[in-house]
PDB file of C-alpha atoms in Angstrom:
ATOM      1  CA  MET A 244      -0.174   0.072  -0.377  1.00 41.00           C
ATOM      2  CA  ASN A 245       1.011   3.540  -1.342  1.00 45.00           C
ATOM      3  CA  ALA A 246       1.717   5.692   1.975  1.00 45.00           C
ATOM      4  CA  SER A 247       1.909   8.468   0.410  1.00 45.00           C
ATOM      5  CA  ARG A 248      -1.030   8.161  -1.705  1.00 50.00           C
ATOM      6  CA  THR A 249      -4.126  10.668  -0.507  1.00 50.00           C
ATOM      7  CA  THR A 250      -7.243   9.330   1.068  1.00 51.00           C
ATOM      8  CA  THR A 251     -10.268  11.167  -0.687  1.00 59.00           C
ATOM      9  CA  ALA A 252     -13.701  11.135   1.390  1.00 55.00           C
ATOM     10  CA  PRO A 253     -16.287   8.778   0.088  1.00 67.00           C
ATOM     11  CA  ARG A 254     -19.116  10.106  -2.037  1.00 75.00           C
ATOM     12  CA  PRO A 255     -22.247  10.288  -0.835  1.00 81.00           C
ATOM     13  CA  SER A 256     -24.806   7.083  -1.416  1.00 95.00           C
ATOM     14  CA  ALA A 257     -27.788   7.789  -3.371  1.00 97.00           C
ATOM     15  CA  LYS A 258     -29.940   7.407  -0.975  1.00 98.00           C
ATOM     16  CA  MET A 259     -27.950  10.044   1.129  1.00 98.00           C
ATOM     17  CA  LYS A 260     -28.234  12.188  -2.675  1.00 98.00           C
ATOM     18  CA  LEU A 261     -32.157  11.545  -1.846  1.00 98.00           C
ATOM     19  CA  ILE A 262     -32.342  12.405   1.614  1.00 98.00           C
ATOM     20  CA  GLU A 263     -30.114  16.161   1.216  1.00 98.00           C
ATOM     21  CA  ALA A 264     -32.283  17.582  -1.372  1.00 98.00           C
ATOM     22  CA  ALA A 265     -35.359  16.821   0.323  1.00 98.00           C
ATOM     23  CA  GLN A 266     -33.971  17.996   3.264  1.00 98.00           C
ATOM     24  CA  THR A 267     -32.926  21.745   0.579  1.00 98.00           C
ATOM     25  CA  LEU A 268     -35.738  21.734  -1.144  1.00 98.00           C
ATOM     26  CA  VAL A 269     -38.393  21.603   1.526  1.00 98.00           C
ATOM     27  CA  ARG A 270     -36.025  24.478   3.461  1.00 97.00           C
ATOM     28  CA  ARG A 271     -36.694  25.929   0.235  1.00 97.00           C
ATOM     29  CA  GLN A 272     -40.021  26.039  -1.627  1.00 96.00           C
ATOM     30  CA  GLY A 273     -42.295  23.343   1.283  1.00 97.00           C
ATOM     31  CA  TYR A 274     -42.914  19.673   1.459  1.00 97.00           C
ATOM     32  CA  ALA A 275     -45.872  19.892  -0.818  1.00 96.00           C
ATOM     33  CA  ALA A 276     -44.527  21.672  -3.994  1.00 97.00           C
ATOM     34  CA  THR A 277     -41.541  19.374  -3.284  1.00 98.00           C
ATOM     35  CA  SER A 278     -42.220  16.408  -5.949  1.00 98.00           C
ATOM     36  CA  VAL A 279     -39.859  13.298  -6.429  1.00 98.00           C
ATOM     37  CA  ASP A 280     -39.439  14.664  -9.667  1.00 98.00           C
ATOM     38  CA  GLU A 281     -37.445  17.544  -8.919  1.00 98.00           C
ATOM     39  CA  ILE A 282     -35.925  15.883  -5.598  1.00 98.00           C
ATOM     40  CA  CYS A 283     -34.300  12.890  -7.814  1.00 98.00           C
ATOM     41  CA  ALA A 284     -32.988  15.930  -9.933  1.00 98.00           C
ATOM     42  CA  GLY A 285     -31.479  17.594  -6.932  1.00 98.00           C
ATOM     43  CA  ALA A 286     -30.290  14.226  -6.188  1.00 98.00           C
ATOM     44  CA  GLY A 287     -27.921  14.049  -9.535  1.00 98.00           C
ATOM     45  CA  VAL A 288     -30.243  10.079  -9.010  1.00 97.00           C
ATOM     46  CA  THR A 289     -32.630   8.343 -11.426  1.00 97.00           C
ATOM     47  CA  LYS A 290     -36.365   8.201 -10.495  1.00 97.00           C
ATOM     48  CA  GLY A 291     -36.086   3.983  -9.689  1.00 97.00           C
ATOM     49  CA  ALA A 292     -33.551   5.135  -8.106  1.00 96.00           C
ATOM     50  CA  PHE A 293     -35.869   6.376  -5.359  1.00 98.00           C
ATOM     51  CA  PHE A 294     -37.900   3.338  -5.489  1.00 98.00           C
ATOM     52  CA  HIS A 295     -35.286   1.831  -4.911  1.00 98.00           C
ATOM     53  CA  HIS A 296     -34.476   2.877  -1.127  1.00 98.00           C
ATOM     54  CA  PHE A 297     -38.285   4.555  -0.127  1.00 98.00           C
ATOM     55  CA  ALA A 298     -41.582   3.806  -1.223  1.00 98.00           C
ATOM     56  CA  SER A 299     -42.634   7.159  -1.125  1.00 98.00           C
ATOM     57  CA  LYS A 300     -42.325  10.543  -0.264  1.00 98.00           C
ATOM     58  CA  GLU A 301     -43.123  10.673   2.717  1.00 98.00           C
ATOM     59  CA  ALA A 302     -41.732   7.866   3.888  1.00 98.00           C
ATOM     60  CA  LEU A 303     -37.942  10.189   2.894  1.00 98.00           C
ATOM     61  CA  ALA A 304     -39.392  12.832   4.506  1.00 98.00           C
ATOM     62  CA  VAL A 305     -38.992  10.850   7.587  1.00 98.00           C
ATOM     63  CA  ALA A 306     -35.493   9.620   6.816  1.00 98.00           C
ATOM     64  CA  ALA A 307     -34.541  12.867   6.008  1.00 98.00           C
ATOM     65  CA  ALA A 308     -35.759  13.894   9.508  1.00 98.00           C
ATOM     66  CA  SER A 309     -33.740  11.454  11.563  1.00 98.00           C
ATOM     67  CA  ALA A 310     -30.866  12.336   9.742  1.00 98.00           C
ATOM     68  CA  TRP A 311     -31.417  16.076   9.976  1.00 98.00           C
ATOM     69  CA  THR A 312     -31.802  14.979  14.258  1.00 98.00           C
ATOM     70  CA  ASP A 313     -28.373  13.229  13.003  1.00 98.00           C
ATOM     71  CA  ARG A 314     -26.561  16.100  11.559  1.00 95.00           C
ATOM     72  CA  ALA A 315     -27.917  18.969  14.628  1.00 95.00           C
ATOM     73  CA  ALA A 316     -26.807  16.421  17.158  1.00 96.00           C
ATOM     74  CA  GLU A 317     -22.653  17.051  14.992  1.00 97.00           C
ATOM     75  CA  LEU A 318     -22.988  19.772  14.142  1.00 96.00           C
ATOM     76  CA  ILE A 319     -24.773  21.969  16.697  1.00 97.00           C
ATOM     77  CA  PHE A 320     -24.170  19.804  19.904  1.00 97.00           C
ATOM     78  CA  THR A 321     -20.567  17.878  19.469  1.00 97.00           C
ATOM     79  CA  LEU A 322     -18.263  19.867  17.464  1.00 97.00           C
ATOM     80  CA  PRO A 323     -18.353  23.127  18.063  1.00 97.00           C
ATOM     81  CA  PRO A 324     -15.671  24.662  20.315  1.00 97.00           C
ATOM     82  CA  TRP A 325     -17.959  26.090  22.316  1.00 96.00           C
ATOM     83  CA  THR A 326     -19.345  22.935  23.289  1.00 97.00           C
ATOM     84  CA  ARG A 327     -16.863  22.443  25.747  1.00 97.00           C
ATOM     85  CA  ILE A 328     -17.143  24.953  27.741  1.00 98.00           C
ATOM     86  CA  GLU A 329     -16.992  24.012  31.710  1.00 97.00           C
ATOM     87  CA  ASP A 330     -19.745  26.169  32.813  1.00 97.00           C
ATOM     88  CA  PRO A 331     -23.179  25.383  31.667  1.00 97.00           C
ATOM     89  CA  LEU A 332     -25.110  28.682  31.281  1.00 97.00           C
ATOM     90  CA  GLU A 333     -21.862  30.458  29.737  1.00 97.00           C
ATOM     91  CA  ARG A 334     -22.229  27.262  27.126  1.00 98.00           C
ATOM     92  CA  LEU A 335     -25.717  27.761  27.273  1.00 98.00           C
ATOM     93  CA  ILE A 336     -25.367  30.920  26.344  1.00 98.00           C
ATOM     94  CA  ALA A 337     -22.694  29.959  23.306  1.00 98.00           C
ATOM     95  CA  HIS A 338     -25.581  28.151  22.013  1.00 98.00           C
ATOM     96  CA  ILE A 339     -27.377  30.534  21.374  1.00 98.00           C
ATOM     97  CA  ASP A 340     -25.050  33.033  19.670  1.00 98.00           C
ATOM     98  CA  PHE A 341     -24.114  29.950  17.856  1.00 98.00           C
ATOM     99  CA  ARG A 342     -27.737  29.926  16.913  1.00 98.00           C
ATOM    100  CA  ALA A 343     -27.789  34.032  15.644  1.00 98.00           C
ATOM    101  CA  ALA A 344     -24.604  33.979  14.113  1.00 97.00           C
ATOM    102  CA  MET A 345     -26.123  30.480  11.535  1.00 97.00           C
ATOM    103  CA  MET A 346     -29.481  33.067  10.808  1.00 98.00           C
ATOM    104  CA  ASP A 347     -27.639  34.530   7.901  1.00 97.00           C
ATOM    105  CA  GLY A 348     -28.151  34.453   3.294  1.00 97.00           C
ATOM    106  CA  PRO A 349     -31.287  33.142   2.246  1.00 96.00           C
ATOM    107  CA  ALA A 350     -33.960  31.131   4.353  1.00 96.00           C
ATOM    108  CA  GLU A 351     -33.312  28.399   3.579  1.00 95.00           C
ATOM    109  CA  GLY A 352     -29.819  28.392   3.780  1.00 96.00           C
ATOM    110  CA  PHE A 353     -30.324  28.582   8.230  1.00 96.00           C
ATOM    111  CA  THR A 354     -34.151  27.150   8.567  1.00 96.00           C
ATOM    112  CA  CYS A 355     -35.616  23.903  10.093  1.00 97.00           C
ATOM    113  CA  TYR A 356     -36.275  20.895   7.735  1.00 98.00           C
ATOM    114  CA  VAL A 357     -38.387  19.529  10.309  1.00 98.00           C
ATOM    115  CA  GLY A 358     -39.995  22.901  11.752  1.00 97.00           C
ATOM    116  CA  THR A 359     -41.338  23.882   8.102  1.00 97.00           C
ATOM    117  CA  MET A 360     -42.263  20.522   7.460  1.00 98.00           C
ATOM    118  CA  VAL A 361     -44.528  20.538  10.290  1.00 98.00           C
ATOM    119  CA  GLN A 362     -46.095  23.352   9.642  1.00 96.00           C
ATOM    120  CA  GLU A 363     -47.056  21.914   6.098  1.00 95.00           C
ATOM    121  CA  SER A 364     -48.158  18.322   7.200  1.00 96.00           C
ATOM    122  CA  PHE A 365     -49.438  18.310  11.019  1.00 97.00           C
ATOM    123  CA  ALA A 366     -52.769  17.747  10.616  1.00 97.00           C
ATOM    124  CA  SER A 367     -52.495  16.311   6.536  1.00 97.00           C
ATOM    125  CA  SER A 368     -50.081  13.493   7.819  1.00 98.00           C
ATOM    126  CA  GLU A 369     -49.687  12.111  11.113  1.00 98.00           C
ATOM    127  CA  THR A 370     -46.294   9.815  10.044  1.00 98.00           C
ATOM    128  CA  LEU A 371     -44.355  13.891   8.841  1.00 98.00           C
ATOM    129  CA  ARG A 372     -46.165  14.995  12.088  1.00 98.00           C
ATOM    130  CA  GLN A 373     -44.611  12.463  14.441  1.00 98.00           C
ATOM    131  CA  ALA A 374     -41.083  12.369  13.153  1.00 98.00           C
ATOM    132  CA  SER A 375     -41.473  15.454  12.945  1.00 98.00           C
ATOM    133  CA  ASP A 376     -41.830  14.842  16.386  1.00 98.00           C
ATOM    134  CA  GLU A 377     -39.168  13.634  17.403  1.00 98.00           C
ATOM    135  CA  SER A 378     -36.785  15.224  16.279  1.00 98.00           C
ATOM    136  CA  ILE A 379     -37.335  18.829  18.254  1.00 98.00           C
ATOM    137  CA  THR A 380     -38.658  16.711  21.075  1.00 98.00           C
ATOM    138  CA  ALA A 381     -34.272  14.854  20.420  1.00 98.00           C
ATOM    139  CA  TYR A 382     -32.878  19.052  20.015  1.00 98.00           C
ATOM    140  CA  SER A 383     -35.371  19.914  22.937  1.00 98.00           C
ATOM    141  CA  GLU A 384     -34.424  17.134  25.559  1.00 98.00           C
ATOM    142  CA  ARG A 385     -29.974  17.632  24.645  1.00 98.00           C
ATOM    143  CA  LEU A 386     -30.706  21.230  24.898  1.00 98.00           C
ATOM    144  CA  ALA A 387     -31.890  20.700  28.349  1.00 98.00           C
ATOM    145  CA  GLU A 388     -28.507  17.904  29.535  1.00 98.00           C
ATOM    146  CA  ASP A 389     -26.990  22.213  29.492  1.00 97.00           C
ATOM    147  CA  ILE A 390     -29.881  23.483  31.555  1.00 98.00           C
ATOM    148  CA  GLU A 391     -30.881  21.126  33.588  1.00 98.00           C
ATOM    149  CA  ALA A 392     -26.123  21.606  34.844  1.00 98.00           C
ATOM    150  CA  ALA A 393     -26.417  25.837  34.411  1.00 97.00           C
ATOM    151  CA  ILE A 394     -29.836  25.523  37.104  1.00 97.00           C
ATOM    152  CA  ALA A 395     -27.297  23.228  39.624  1.00 96.00           C
ATOM    153  CA  THR A 396     -25.256  25.575  39.104  1.00 96.00           C
ATOM    154  CA  TYR A 397     -26.739  28.511  39.622  1.00 96.00           C
ATOM    155  CA  GLY A 398     -30.081  28.216  40.598  1.00 96.00           C
ATOM    156  CA  ILE A 399     -33.216  29.882  38.666  1.00 96.00           C
ATOM    157  CA  ARG A 400     -36.246  32.121  39.189  1.00 94.00           C
ATOM    158  CA  ASP A 401     -39.423  31.165  38.373  1.00 93.00           C
ATOM    159  CA  GLY A 402     -39.179  27.067  39.253  1.00 93.00           C
ATOM    160  CA  VAL A 403     -38.571  27.216  34.991  1.00 96.00           C
ATOM    161  CA  SER A 404     -37.432  23.331  34.288  1.00 98.00           C
ATOM    162  CA  ALA A 405     -34.775  22.705  32.173  1.00 98.00           C
ATOM    163  CA  LEU A 406     -37.201  20.645  29.170  1.00 98.00           C
ATOM    164  CA  SER A 407     -39.626  23.709  29.794  1.00 98.00           C
ATOM    165  CA  LEU A 408     -36.793  26.077  28.718  1.00 98.00           C
ATOM    166  CA  ALA A 409     -35.625  24.178  26.062  1.00 98.00           C
ATOM    167  CA  TYR A 410     -38.775  23.243  24.339  1.00 98.00           C
ATOM    168  CA  HIS A 411     -39.161  28.047  24.241  1.00 98.00           C
ATOM    169  CA  VAL A 412     -35.624  28.249  22.492  1.00 98.00           C
ATOM    170  CA  GLN A 413     -36.566  25.640  19.898  1.00 98.00           C
ATOM    171  CA  ALA A 414     -39.935  28.416  19.992  1.00 98.00           C
ATOM    172  CA  VAL A 415     -38.124  30.772  19.752  1.00 98.00           C
ATOM    173  CA  LEU A 416     -35.830  29.950  17.200  1.00 98.00           C
ATOM    174  CA  GLN A 417     -38.954  28.867  14.903  1.00 98.00           C
ATOM    175  CA  GLY A 418     -40.872  31.787  15.319  1.00 98.00           C
ATOM    176  CA  ALA A 419     -37.555  33.761  14.113  1.00 98.00           C
ATOM    177  CA  PHE A 420     -37.305  31.390  11.543  1.00 98.00           C
ATOM    178  CA  ILE A 421     -40.755  32.796  10.147  1.00 97.00           C
ATOM    179  CA  LEU A 422     -39.619  35.929  10.268  1.00 97.00           C
ATOM    180  CA  ALA A 423     -37.086  35.828   8.117  1.00 97.00           C
ATOM    181  CA  LYS A 424     -38.637  33.982   5.590  1.00 97.00           C
ATOM    182  CA  ALA A 425     -41.691  36.615   6.204  1.00 97.00           C
ATOM    183  CA  LYS A 426     -39.693  39.652   5.898  1.00 97.00           C
ATOM    184  CA  ALA A 427     -37.199  38.487   3.427  1.00 97.00           C
ATOM    185  CA  ASP A 428     -34.394  39.680   5.880  1.00 97.00           C
ATOM    186  CA  PRO A 429     -32.699  37.200   8.453  1.00 98.00           C
ATOM    187  CA  ALA A 430     -31.849  40.345  10.567  1.00 98.00           C
ATOM    188  CA  ILE A 431     -35.129  40.028  12.503  1.00 98.00           C
ATOM    189  CA  ALA A 432     -34.066  36.420  13.524  1.00 98.00           C
ATOM    190  CA  ARG A 433     -30.755  37.734  15.183  1.00 98.00           C
ATOM    191  CA  GLU A 434     -32.600  40.141  17.055  1.00 98.00           C
ATOM    192  CA  SER A 435     -35.454  37.796  18.364  1.00 98.00           C
ATOM    193  CA  ALA A 436     -32.179  35.163  19.197  1.00 98.00           C
ATOM    194  CA  ALA A 437     -30.353  38.109  21.129  1.00 98.00           C
ATOM    195  CA  HIS A 438     -33.589  39.147  22.666  1.00 98.00           C
ATOM    196  CA  LEU A 439     -33.762  34.910  24.012  1.00 98.00           C
ATOM    197  CA  LYS A 440     -29.937  35.603  24.958  1.00 98.00           C
ATOM    198  CA  ARG A 441     -31.324  38.278  27.209  1.00 97.00           C
ATOM    199  CA  TYR A 442     -34.214  36.603  28.524  1.00 97.00           C
ATOM    200  CA  VAL A 443     -32.215  33.535  29.604  1.00 97.00           C
ATOM    201  CA  ILE A 444     -29.978  35.721  31.357  1.00 96.00           C
ATOM    202  CA  MET A 445     -32.464  36.676  33.692  1.00 96.00           C
ATOM    203  CA  LEU A 446     -33.544  33.957  33.981  1.00 96.00           C
ATOM    204  CA  PHE A 447     -30.773  32.735  36.442  1.00 95.00           C
ATOM    205  CA  ASP A 448     -29.300  33.263  39.176  1.00 77.00           C
ATOM    206  CA  ARG A 449     -25.743  34.291  38.501  1.00 68.00           C
ATOM    207  CA  GLY A 450     -25.452  37.539  39.396  1.00 52.00           C
ATOM    208  CA  GLU A 451     -26.893  37.133  43.354  1.00 49.00           C
ATOM    209  CA  ARG A 452     -24.266  34.102  43.609  1.00 46.00           C
ATOM    210  CA  GLU A 453     -20.808  35.973  42.357  1.00 44.00           C
TER     211      GLU A 453
END
């Protein structure tokens, strides 16, 4: 084996290309407006390849929701250097700053795949509603771990629970995405994140303990 040979990352499979194309298109134009043909074209695969991996567009959407959860676990909760900040409250604040920094450019580049999908499918597809809920819940439960650690260190006002605050963070972010789409301007989304940061700081009793 030639030790000097450079290694390249494995090429994504047809299945992963379809998942990524679905995430991109749904974030840009919505679930109902996205066709299987468009997904295949975006992925650069045949329709036969689509149906080899997925029985329907709905089945692909569910797989894309699961992949979205895995993506968040890696890109939001594992890789960024701030995730290794020792102080849990500082880590939580850095999380909000990170999410705000992501809100730039076209809305489809930073908005949420499952949040976009569930807004139009919650009443028409129980399967998609449940898949979206599972993804949003996974994010919130992971964030709640850091919030719980911050509560244990500093205490929190009004008996707020870690999970309820994590869901509130998610609610503000999803609402910020909607505002960014409506205004065609990510700046308003970043302002919402800034208000969220102020609220979170006020909830904790850090100043009283310092």
